[in-house]
Short mmCIF file of C-alpha atoms in Angstrom, two decimals:
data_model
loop_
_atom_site.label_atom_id
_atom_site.label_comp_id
_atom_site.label_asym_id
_atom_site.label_seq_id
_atom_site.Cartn_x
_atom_site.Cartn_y
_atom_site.Cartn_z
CA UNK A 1 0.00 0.00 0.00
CA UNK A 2 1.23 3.74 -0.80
CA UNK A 3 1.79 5.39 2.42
CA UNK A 4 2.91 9.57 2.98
CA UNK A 5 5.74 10.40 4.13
CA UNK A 6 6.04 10.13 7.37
CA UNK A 7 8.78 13.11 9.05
CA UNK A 8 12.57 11.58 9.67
CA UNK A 9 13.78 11.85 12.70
CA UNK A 10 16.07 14.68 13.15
CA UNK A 11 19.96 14.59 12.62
CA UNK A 12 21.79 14.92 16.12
CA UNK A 13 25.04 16.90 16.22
CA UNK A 14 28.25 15.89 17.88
CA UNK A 15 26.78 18.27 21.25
CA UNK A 16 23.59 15.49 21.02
CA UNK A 17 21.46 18.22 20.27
CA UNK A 18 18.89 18.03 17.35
CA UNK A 19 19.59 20.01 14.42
CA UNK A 20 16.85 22.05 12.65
CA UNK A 21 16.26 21.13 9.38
CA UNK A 22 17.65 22.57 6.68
CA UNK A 23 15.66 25.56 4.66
CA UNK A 24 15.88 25.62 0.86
CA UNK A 25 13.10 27.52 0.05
CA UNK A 26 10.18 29.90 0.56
CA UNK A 27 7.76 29.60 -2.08
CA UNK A 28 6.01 31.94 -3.55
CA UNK A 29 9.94 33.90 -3.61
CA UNK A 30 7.94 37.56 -3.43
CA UNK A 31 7.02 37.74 0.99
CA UNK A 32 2.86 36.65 1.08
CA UNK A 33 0.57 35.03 3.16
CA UNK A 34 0.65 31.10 3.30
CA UNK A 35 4.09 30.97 2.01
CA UNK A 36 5.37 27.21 1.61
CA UNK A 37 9.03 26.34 3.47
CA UNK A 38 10.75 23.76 1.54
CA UNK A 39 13.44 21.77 3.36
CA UNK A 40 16.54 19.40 2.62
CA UNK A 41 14.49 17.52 4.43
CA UNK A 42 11.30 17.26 2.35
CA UNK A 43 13.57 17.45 -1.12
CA UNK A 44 14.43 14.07 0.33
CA UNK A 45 11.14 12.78 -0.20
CA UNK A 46 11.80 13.27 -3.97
CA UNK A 47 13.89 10.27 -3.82
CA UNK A 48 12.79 7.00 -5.78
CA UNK A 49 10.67 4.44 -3.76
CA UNK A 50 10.20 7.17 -0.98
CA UNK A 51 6.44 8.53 -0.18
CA UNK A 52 5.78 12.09 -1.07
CA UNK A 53 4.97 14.36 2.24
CA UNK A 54 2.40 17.26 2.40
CA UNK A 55 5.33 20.43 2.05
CA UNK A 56 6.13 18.61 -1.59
CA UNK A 57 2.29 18.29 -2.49
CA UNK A 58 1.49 21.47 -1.31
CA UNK A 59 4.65 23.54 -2.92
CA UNK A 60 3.69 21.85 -6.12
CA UNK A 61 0.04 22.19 -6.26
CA UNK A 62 0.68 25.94 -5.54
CA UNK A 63 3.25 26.07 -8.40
CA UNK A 64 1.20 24.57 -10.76
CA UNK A 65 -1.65 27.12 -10.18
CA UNK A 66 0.79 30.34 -9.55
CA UNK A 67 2.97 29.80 -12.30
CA UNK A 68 3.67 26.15 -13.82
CA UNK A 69 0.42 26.10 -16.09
CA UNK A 70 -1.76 29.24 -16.24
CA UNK A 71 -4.01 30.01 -18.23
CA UNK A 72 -8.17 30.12 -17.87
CA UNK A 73 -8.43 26.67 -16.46
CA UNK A 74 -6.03 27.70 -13.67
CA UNK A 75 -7.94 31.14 -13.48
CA UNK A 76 -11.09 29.14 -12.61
CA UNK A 77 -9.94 26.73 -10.12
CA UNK A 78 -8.80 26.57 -6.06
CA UNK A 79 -6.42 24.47 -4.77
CA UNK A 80 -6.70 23.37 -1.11
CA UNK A 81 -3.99 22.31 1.00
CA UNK A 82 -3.48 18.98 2.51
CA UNK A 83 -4.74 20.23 5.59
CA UNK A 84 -7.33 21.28 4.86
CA UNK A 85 -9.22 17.65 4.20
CA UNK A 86 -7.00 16.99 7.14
CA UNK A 87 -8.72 19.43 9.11
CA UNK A 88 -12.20 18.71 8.05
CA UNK A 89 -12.22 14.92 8.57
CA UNK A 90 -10.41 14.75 12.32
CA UNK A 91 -12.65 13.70 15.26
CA UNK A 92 -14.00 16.23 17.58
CA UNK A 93 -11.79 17.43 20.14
CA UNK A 94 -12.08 17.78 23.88
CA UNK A 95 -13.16 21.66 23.39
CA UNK A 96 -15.86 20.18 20.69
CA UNK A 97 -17.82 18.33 23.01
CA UNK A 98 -19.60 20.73 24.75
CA UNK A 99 -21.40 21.64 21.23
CA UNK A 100 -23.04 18.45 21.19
CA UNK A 101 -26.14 19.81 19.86
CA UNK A 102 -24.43 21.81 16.72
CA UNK A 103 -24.33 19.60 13.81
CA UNK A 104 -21.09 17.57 12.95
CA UNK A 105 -20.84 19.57 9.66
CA UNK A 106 -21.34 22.62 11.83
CA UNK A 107 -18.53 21.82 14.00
CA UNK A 108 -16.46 20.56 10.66
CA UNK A 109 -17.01 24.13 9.14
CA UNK A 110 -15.66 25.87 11.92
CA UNK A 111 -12.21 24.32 11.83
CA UNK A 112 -11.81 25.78 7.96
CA UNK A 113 -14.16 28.91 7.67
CA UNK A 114 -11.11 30.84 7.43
CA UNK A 115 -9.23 29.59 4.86
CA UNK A 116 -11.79 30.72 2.36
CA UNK A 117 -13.05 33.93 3.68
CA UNK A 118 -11.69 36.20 1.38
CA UNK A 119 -12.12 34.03 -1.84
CA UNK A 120 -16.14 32.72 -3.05
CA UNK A 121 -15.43 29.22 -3.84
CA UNK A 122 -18.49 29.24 -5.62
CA UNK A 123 -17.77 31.33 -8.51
CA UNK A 124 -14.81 28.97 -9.29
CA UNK A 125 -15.29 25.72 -11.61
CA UNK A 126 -13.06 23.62 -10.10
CA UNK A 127 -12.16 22.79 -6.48
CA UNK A 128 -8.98 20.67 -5.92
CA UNK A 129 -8.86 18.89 -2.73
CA UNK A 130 -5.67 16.80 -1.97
CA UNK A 131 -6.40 13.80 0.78
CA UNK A 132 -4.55 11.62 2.63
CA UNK A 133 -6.52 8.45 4.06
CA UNK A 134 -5.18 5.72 6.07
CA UNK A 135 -1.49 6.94 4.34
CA UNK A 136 -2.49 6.99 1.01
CA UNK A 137 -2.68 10.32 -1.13
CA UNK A 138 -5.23 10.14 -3.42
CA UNK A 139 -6.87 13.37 -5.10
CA UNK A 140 -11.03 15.05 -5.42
CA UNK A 141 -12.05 17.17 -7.74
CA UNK A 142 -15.38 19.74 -6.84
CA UNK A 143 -16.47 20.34 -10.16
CA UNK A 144 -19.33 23.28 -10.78
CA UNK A 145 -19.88 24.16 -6.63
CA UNK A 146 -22.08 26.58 -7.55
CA UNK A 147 -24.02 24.48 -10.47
CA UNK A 148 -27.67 23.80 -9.87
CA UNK A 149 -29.05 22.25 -12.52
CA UNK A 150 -27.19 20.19 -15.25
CA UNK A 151 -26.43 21.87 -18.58
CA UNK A 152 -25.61 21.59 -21.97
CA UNK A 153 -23.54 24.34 -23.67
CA UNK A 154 -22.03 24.72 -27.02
CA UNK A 155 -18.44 23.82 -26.87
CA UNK A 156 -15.71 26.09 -27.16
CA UNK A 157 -12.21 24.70 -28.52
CA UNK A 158 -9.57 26.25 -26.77
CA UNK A 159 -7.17 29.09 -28.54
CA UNK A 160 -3.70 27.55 -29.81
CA UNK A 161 -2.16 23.93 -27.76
CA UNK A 162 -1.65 22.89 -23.88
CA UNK A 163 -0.03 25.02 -21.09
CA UNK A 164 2.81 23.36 -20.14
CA UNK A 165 4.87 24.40 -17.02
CA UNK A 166 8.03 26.55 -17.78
CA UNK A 167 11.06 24.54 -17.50
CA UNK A 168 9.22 21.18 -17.60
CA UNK A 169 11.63 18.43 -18.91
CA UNK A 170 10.73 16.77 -21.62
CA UNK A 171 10.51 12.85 -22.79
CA UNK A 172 9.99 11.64 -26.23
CA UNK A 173 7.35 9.48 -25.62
CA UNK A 174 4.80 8.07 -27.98
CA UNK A 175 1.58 10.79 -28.73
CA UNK A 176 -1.76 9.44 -26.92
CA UNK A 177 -4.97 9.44 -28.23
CA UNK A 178 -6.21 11.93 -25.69
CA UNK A 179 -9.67 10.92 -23.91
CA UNK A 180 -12.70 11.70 -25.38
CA UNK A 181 -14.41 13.92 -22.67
CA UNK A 182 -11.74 16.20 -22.76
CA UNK A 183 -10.10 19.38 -24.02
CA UNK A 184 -8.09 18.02 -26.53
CA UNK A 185 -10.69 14.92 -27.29
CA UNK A 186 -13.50 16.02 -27.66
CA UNK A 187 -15.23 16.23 -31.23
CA UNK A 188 -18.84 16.95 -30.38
CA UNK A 189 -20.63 20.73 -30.51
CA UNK A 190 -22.34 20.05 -26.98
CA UNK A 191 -21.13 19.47 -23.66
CA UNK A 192 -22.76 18.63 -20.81
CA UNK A 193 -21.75 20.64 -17.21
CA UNK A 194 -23.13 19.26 -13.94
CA UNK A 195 -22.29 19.88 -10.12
CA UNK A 196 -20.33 16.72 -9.22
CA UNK A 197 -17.54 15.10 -7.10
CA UNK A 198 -14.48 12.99 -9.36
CA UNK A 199 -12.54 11.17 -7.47
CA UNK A 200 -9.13 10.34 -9.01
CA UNK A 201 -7.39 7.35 -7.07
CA UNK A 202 -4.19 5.37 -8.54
CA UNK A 203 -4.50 2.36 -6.34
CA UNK A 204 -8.28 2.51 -5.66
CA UNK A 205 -7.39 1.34 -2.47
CA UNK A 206 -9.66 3.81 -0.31
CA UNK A 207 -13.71 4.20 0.54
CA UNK A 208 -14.24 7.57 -0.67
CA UNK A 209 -17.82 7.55 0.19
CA UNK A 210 -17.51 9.19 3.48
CA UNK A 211 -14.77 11.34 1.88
CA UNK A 212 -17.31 12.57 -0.24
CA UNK A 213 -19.89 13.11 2.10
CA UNK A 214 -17.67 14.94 4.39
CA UNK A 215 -16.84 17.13 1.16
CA UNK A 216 -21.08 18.02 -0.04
CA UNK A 217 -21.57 19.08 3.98
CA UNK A 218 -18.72 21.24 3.93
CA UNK A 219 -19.94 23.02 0.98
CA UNK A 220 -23.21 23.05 2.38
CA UNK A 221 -22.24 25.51 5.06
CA UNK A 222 -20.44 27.14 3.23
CA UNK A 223 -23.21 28.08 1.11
CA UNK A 224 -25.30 28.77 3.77
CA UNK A 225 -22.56 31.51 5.67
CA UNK A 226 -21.49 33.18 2.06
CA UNK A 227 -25.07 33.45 -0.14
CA UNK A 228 -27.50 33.09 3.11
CA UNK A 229 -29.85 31.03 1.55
CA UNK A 230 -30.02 26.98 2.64
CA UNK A 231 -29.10 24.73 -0.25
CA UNK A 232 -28.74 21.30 0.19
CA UNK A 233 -25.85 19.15 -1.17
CA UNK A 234 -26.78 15.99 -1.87
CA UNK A 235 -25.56 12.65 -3.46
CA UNK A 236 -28.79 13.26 -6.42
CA UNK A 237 -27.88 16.77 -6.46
CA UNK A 238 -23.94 16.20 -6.57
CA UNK A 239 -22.75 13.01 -8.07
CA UNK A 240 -19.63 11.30 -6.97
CA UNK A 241 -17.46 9.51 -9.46
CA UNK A 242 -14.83 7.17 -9.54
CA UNK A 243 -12.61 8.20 -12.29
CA UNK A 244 -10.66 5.57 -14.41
CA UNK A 245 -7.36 7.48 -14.27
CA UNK A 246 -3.82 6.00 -15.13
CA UNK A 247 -2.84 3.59 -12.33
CA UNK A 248 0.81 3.20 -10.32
CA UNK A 249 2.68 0.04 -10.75
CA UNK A 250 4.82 0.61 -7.09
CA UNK A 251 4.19 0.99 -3.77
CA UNK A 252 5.10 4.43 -3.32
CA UNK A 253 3.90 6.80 -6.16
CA UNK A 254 0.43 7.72 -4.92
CA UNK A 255 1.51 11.04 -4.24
CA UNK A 256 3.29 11.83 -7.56
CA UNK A 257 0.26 10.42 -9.66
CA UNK A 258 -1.81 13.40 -7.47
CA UNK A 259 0.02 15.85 -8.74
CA UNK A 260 0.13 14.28 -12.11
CA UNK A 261 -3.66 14.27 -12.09
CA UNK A 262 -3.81 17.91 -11.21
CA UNK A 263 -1.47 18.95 -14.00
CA UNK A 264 -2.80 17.27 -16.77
CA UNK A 265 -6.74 18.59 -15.70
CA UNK A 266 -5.40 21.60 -15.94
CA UNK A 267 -3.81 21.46 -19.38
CA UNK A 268 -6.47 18.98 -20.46
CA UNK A 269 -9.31 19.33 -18.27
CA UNK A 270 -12.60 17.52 -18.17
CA UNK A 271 -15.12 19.31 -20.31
CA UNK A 272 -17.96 16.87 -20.78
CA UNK A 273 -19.51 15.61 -17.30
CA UNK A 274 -21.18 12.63 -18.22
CA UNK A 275 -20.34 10.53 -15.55
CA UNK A 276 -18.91 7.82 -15.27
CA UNK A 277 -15.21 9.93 -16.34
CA UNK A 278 -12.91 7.82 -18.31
CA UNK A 279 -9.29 8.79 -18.20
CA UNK A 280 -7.30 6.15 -18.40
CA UNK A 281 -5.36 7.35 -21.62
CA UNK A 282 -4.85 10.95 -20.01
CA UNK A 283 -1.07 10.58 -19.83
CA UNK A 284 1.39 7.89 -20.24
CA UNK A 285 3.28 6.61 -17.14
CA UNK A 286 6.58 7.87 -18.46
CA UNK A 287 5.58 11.24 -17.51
CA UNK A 288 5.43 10.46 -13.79
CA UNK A 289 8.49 8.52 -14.11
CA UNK A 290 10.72 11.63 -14.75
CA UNK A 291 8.28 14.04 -12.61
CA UNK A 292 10.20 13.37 -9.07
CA UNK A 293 13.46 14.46 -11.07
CA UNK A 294 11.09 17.56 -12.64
CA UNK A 295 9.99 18.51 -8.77
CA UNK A 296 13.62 18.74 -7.58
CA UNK A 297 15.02 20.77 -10.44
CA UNK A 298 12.15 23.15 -10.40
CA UNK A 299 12.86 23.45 -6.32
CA UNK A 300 16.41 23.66 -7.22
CA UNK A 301 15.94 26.51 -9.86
CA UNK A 302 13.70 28.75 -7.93
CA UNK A 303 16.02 28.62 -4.52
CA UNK A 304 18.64 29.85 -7.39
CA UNK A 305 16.20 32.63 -8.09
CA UNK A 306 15.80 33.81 -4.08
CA UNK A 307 16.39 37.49 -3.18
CA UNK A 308 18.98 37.88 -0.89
CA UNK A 309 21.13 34.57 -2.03
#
């Protein structure tokens, strides 16, 4: 089973004293709020056959939307951090109990209402939410939050080829037929948009029922604090799917095939939302052969680019 990465236990000097880890980088380089420290530490996790931890998932996810794609899709969308599923799924704590008759998702809400306060995830079409269940990273997608109904819209090809992240090393590998619900695959004049949960897993190892259910009351709430008006979110209203992605052949890629899933919907996202989402053709396992090797150079690169180095 793919399992996180767990932290190492720290180096102890010649003194016996434990020695802070070392700092490569602060990402995003320009001084903002919920800036991402990358150690030698986590470049470590980088390594083949290790697990990826949450500082690598995070830095990259926030890359990818920053900088390392662009373009509308990436306009469109919100990344989470892992801790934020973390957040939302844990137990209730000792201080928690005496609100026994506030609703769980009530209680769930509270830990997170923050995080989105100045941002209305609704007017986004894509929510990415990075989890990590029973040590195995697998990635959900909120498509359409603020969707209602299901629709069917004309389809607009997209202007010139794929983003592709700057300084992304490159393969030769042989050119997919790309699937047919997306960007790049699709050959219809309709598409179909509907409110709904994909759930992109490269072991298929985890329940992601309760996962998902944990995700429709947290919108829920949301709803209710930002537009004051009650909406339910239901599994009728919002669908869950399974996605048939591209699957790892190890033990210990979970993590990398995450971020593989997130960079390839946004250069070739989804378009038509007829569930169930096939995938499987999406991108060919070379490319998250060499993407461990693409993660360190990038991280090497931008603590090149510092200020003050």
């Amino acid at each position: 089973m793919a399992k996180s990465s767990r932290l190492r236990s720290r180096p102890v000097n010649r003194s016996g004293l434990q020695q802070l880890p070392t700092r490569l980088l602060q990402y995003p380089l320009v001084p903002c709020k919920g800036r991402i420290t990358v150690t030698q530490e986590d470049l470590a996790c980088l390594d083949a056959g290790e697990f990826l931890n949450d500082v690598i998932i995070d830095f990259y996810l926030k890359y990818l939307l920053l900088e390392g794609v662009g373009g509308s899709v990436a306009q469109r969308s919100h990344v989470f951090s892992s801790f934020f599923y973390r957040q939302l799924s844990r137990r209730r704590a000792a201080g928690e109990d005496h609100a026994s008759s506030v609703p769980d998702r009530h209680i769930r809400h509270q830990r997170v209402k923050t995080w989105t306060r100045n941002e209305d995830i609704f007017t986004k079409d894509f929510l990415f939410v990075p989890v990590n269940q029973e040590s195995h990273w697998f990635l959900v997608v909120v498509c359409f939050p603020g969707l209602d109904v299901v629709r069917h819209e004309d389809f607009q090809p997209a202007a010139g080829g794929p983003d592709r992240p700057a300084g992304k090393i490159t393969v030769n590998m042989k050119p997919q037929q790309p699937p047919e619900c997306t960007q790049q695959g699709w050959r219809k004049r309709r598409v179909m948009k509907r409110s709904c949960i994909l759930v992109m897993d490269s072991l298929k190892l985890s329940n992601h029922e309760n996962v998902c259910r944990l995700i429709r009351d947290y919108l829920q709430v949301e709803w209710e604090v930002r537009r004051k008006t009650p909406r339910l979110f239901t599994p009728d209203s919002m669908r869950s799917c399974s996605c048939r992605v591209p699957q790892q052949d190890n033990s210990s890629d979970c993590g990398v095939y995450l971020l593989q899933y997130v960079e390839s919907f946004l250069q070739n996202p989804v378009v038509h939302f007829d569930l169930p989402v096939r995938l499987e053709n999406w991108f060919p396992r070379q490319r998250v052969r060499q993407k461990r090797d693409e993660i360190r150079s990038l991280i090497m690169r931008l603590k090149d680019k510092e200020p003050n180095k």
